[in-house]
Tab-separated table of C-alpha atoms in Angstrom:
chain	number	residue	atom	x	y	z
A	1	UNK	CA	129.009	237.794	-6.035
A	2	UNK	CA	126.271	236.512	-8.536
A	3	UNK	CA	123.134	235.433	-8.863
A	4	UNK	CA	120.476	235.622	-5.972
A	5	UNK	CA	123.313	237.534	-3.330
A	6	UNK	CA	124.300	240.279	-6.183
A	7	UNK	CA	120.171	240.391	-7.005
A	8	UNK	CA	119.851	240.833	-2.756
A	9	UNK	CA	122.577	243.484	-2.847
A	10	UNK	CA	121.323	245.510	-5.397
A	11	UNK	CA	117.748	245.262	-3.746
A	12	UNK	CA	119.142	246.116	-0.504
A	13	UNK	CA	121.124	249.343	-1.883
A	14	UNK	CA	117.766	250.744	-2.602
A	15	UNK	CA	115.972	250.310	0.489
A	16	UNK	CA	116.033	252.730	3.864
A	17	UNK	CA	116.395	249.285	6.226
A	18	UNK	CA	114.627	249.493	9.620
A	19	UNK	CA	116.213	247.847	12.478
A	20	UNK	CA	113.283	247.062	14.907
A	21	UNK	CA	113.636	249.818	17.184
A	22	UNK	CA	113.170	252.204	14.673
A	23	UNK	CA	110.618	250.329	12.915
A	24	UNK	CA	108.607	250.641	16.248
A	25	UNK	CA	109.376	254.302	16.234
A	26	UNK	CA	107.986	254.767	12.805
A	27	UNK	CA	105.040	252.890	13.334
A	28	UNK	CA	104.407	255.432	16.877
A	29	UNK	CA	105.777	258.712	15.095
A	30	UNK	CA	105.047	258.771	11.302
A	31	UNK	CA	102.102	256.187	11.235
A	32	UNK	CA	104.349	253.772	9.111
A	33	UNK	CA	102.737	250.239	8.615
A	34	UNK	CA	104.088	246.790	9.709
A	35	UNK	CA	103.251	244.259	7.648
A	36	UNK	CA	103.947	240.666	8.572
A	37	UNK	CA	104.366	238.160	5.177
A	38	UNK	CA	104.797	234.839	6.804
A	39	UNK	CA	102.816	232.086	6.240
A	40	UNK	CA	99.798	231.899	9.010
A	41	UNK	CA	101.469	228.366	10.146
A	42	UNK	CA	105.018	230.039	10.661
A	43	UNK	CA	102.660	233.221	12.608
A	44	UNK	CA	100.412	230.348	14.166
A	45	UNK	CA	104.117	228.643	15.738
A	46	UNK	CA	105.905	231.614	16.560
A	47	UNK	CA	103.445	234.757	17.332
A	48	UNK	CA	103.578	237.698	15.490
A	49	UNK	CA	104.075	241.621	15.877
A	50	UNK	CA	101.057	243.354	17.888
A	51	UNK	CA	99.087	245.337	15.328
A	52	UNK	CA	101.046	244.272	12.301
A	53	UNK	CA	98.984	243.878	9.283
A	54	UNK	CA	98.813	240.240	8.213
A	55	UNK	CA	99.530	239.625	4.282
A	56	UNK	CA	101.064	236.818	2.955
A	57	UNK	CA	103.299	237.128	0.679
A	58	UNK	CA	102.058	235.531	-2.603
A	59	UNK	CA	99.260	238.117	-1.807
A	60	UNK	CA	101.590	241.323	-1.231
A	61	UNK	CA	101.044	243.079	-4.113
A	62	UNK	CA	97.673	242.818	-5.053
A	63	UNK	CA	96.428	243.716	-1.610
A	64	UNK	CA	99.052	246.875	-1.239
A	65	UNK	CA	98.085	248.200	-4.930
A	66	UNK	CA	95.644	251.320	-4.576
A	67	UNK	CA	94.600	250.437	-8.249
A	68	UNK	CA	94.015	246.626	-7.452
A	69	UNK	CA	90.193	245.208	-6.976
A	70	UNK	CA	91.615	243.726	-3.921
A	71	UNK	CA	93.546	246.424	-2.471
A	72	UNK	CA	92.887	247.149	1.548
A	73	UNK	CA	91.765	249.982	2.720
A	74	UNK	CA	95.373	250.958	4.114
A	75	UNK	CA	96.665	250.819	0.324
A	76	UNK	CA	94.944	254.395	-0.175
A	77	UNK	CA	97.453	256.372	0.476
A	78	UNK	CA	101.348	256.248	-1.376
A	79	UNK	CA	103.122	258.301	0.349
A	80	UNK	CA	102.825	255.746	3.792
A	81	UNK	CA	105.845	253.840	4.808
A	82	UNK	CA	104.964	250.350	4.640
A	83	UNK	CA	107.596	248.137	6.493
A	84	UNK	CA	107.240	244.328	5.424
A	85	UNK	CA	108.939	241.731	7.580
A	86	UNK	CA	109.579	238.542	7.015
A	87	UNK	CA	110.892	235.341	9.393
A	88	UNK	CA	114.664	236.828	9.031
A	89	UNK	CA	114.443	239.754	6.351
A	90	UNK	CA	115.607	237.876	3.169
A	91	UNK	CA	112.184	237.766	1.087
A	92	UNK	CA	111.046	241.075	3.030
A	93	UNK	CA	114.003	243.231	0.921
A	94	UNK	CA	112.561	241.362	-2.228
A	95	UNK	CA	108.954	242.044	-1.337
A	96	UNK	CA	109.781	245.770	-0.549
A	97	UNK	CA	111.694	246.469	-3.859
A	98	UNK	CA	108.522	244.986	-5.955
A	99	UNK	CA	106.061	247.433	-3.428
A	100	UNK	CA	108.344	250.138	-4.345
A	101	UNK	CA	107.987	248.846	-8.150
A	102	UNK	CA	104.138	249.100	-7.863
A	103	UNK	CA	104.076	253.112	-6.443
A	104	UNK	CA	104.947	252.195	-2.932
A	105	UNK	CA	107.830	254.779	-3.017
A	106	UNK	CA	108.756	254.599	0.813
A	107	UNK	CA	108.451	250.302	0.971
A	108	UNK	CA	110.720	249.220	3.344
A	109	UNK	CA	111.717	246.231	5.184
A	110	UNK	CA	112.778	245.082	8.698
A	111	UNK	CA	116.522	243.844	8.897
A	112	UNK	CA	116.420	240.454	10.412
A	113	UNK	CA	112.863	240.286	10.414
A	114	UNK	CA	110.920	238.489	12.898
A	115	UNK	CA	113.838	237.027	14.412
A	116	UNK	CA	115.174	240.556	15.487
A	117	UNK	CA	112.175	242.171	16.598
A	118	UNK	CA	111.467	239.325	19.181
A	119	UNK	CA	115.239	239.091	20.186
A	120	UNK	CA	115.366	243.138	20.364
A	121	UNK	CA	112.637	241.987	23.277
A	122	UNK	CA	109.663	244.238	21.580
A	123	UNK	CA	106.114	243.129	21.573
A	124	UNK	CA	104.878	239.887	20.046
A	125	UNK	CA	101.989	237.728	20.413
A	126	UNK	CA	102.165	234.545	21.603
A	127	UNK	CA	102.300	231.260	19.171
A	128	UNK	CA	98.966	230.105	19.267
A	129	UNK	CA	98.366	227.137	22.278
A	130	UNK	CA	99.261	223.546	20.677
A	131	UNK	CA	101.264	225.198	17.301
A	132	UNK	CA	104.361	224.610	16.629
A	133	UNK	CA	105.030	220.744	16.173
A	134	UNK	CA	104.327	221.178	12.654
A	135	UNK	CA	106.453	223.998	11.797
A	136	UNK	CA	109.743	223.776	10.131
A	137	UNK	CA	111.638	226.479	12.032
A	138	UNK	CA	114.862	225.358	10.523
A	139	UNK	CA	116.694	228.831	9.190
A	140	UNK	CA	116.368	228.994	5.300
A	141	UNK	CA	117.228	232.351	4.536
A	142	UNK	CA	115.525	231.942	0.799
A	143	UNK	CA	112.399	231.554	2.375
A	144	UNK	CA	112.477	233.624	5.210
């Protein structure tokens, strides 16, 4: 295995992966935060997770970074799990390692992303009314 796969292997070593189920749990139990990185025309087509905090992901860092001018109020405290999902859970593993690289010790990230949290029948929002048509919701795993 080499290049991007070996790079999502090693990544993925590191990480505590939530399936959705217990995503949901930590979110109810240990206060964990979701934290949605799709762009708003992929969350505008498809919904999005009730309550999830909405960050895109050229964004990520600078607003999860206590020590960042643009940080969000959430970003105070380290020691909070912060589970980032993406549309399948390919970029999420990335973005979690750099949070983790930044202080976010416990940065996780949802296996399967978006995908399995609607399919594992949990709460999402609807797609916004007339989205959709202009939305590529082809399955690219290197952007997902």
């Amino acid at each position: 295995m080499t290049g991007i796969d070996r790079h999502l292997a090693d990544v993925r070593a590191g990480l505590d992966r939530l399936g959705p189920h217990d995503a949901l749990r930590a979110v109810r139990e240990e206060g964990a935060l979701l934290v949605d990185t799709r762009p708003e025309a992929t969350r505008r087509a498809e919904g999005t997770v009730p309550g999830a905090l909405l960050i895109e992901r050229n964004h990520l860092e600078w607003r999860c970074d206590p020590a960042s001018e643009g940080a969000l109020p959430q970003a105070a405290r380290t020691d909070v799990r912060w589970i980032v999902f993406c549309d399948e859970g390919y970029a999420s593993s990335l973005a979690a390692a750099s949070l983790r690289t930044i202080g976010l010790s416990r940065a996780t990230d949802l296996a399967g992303g978006f995908r399995a949290w609607r399919a594992a029948g949990l709460p999402v929002t609807p797609p916004a009314a007339g989205a959709g048509a202009d939305v590529d919701s082809g399955a690219d795993a290197g952007t997902g």
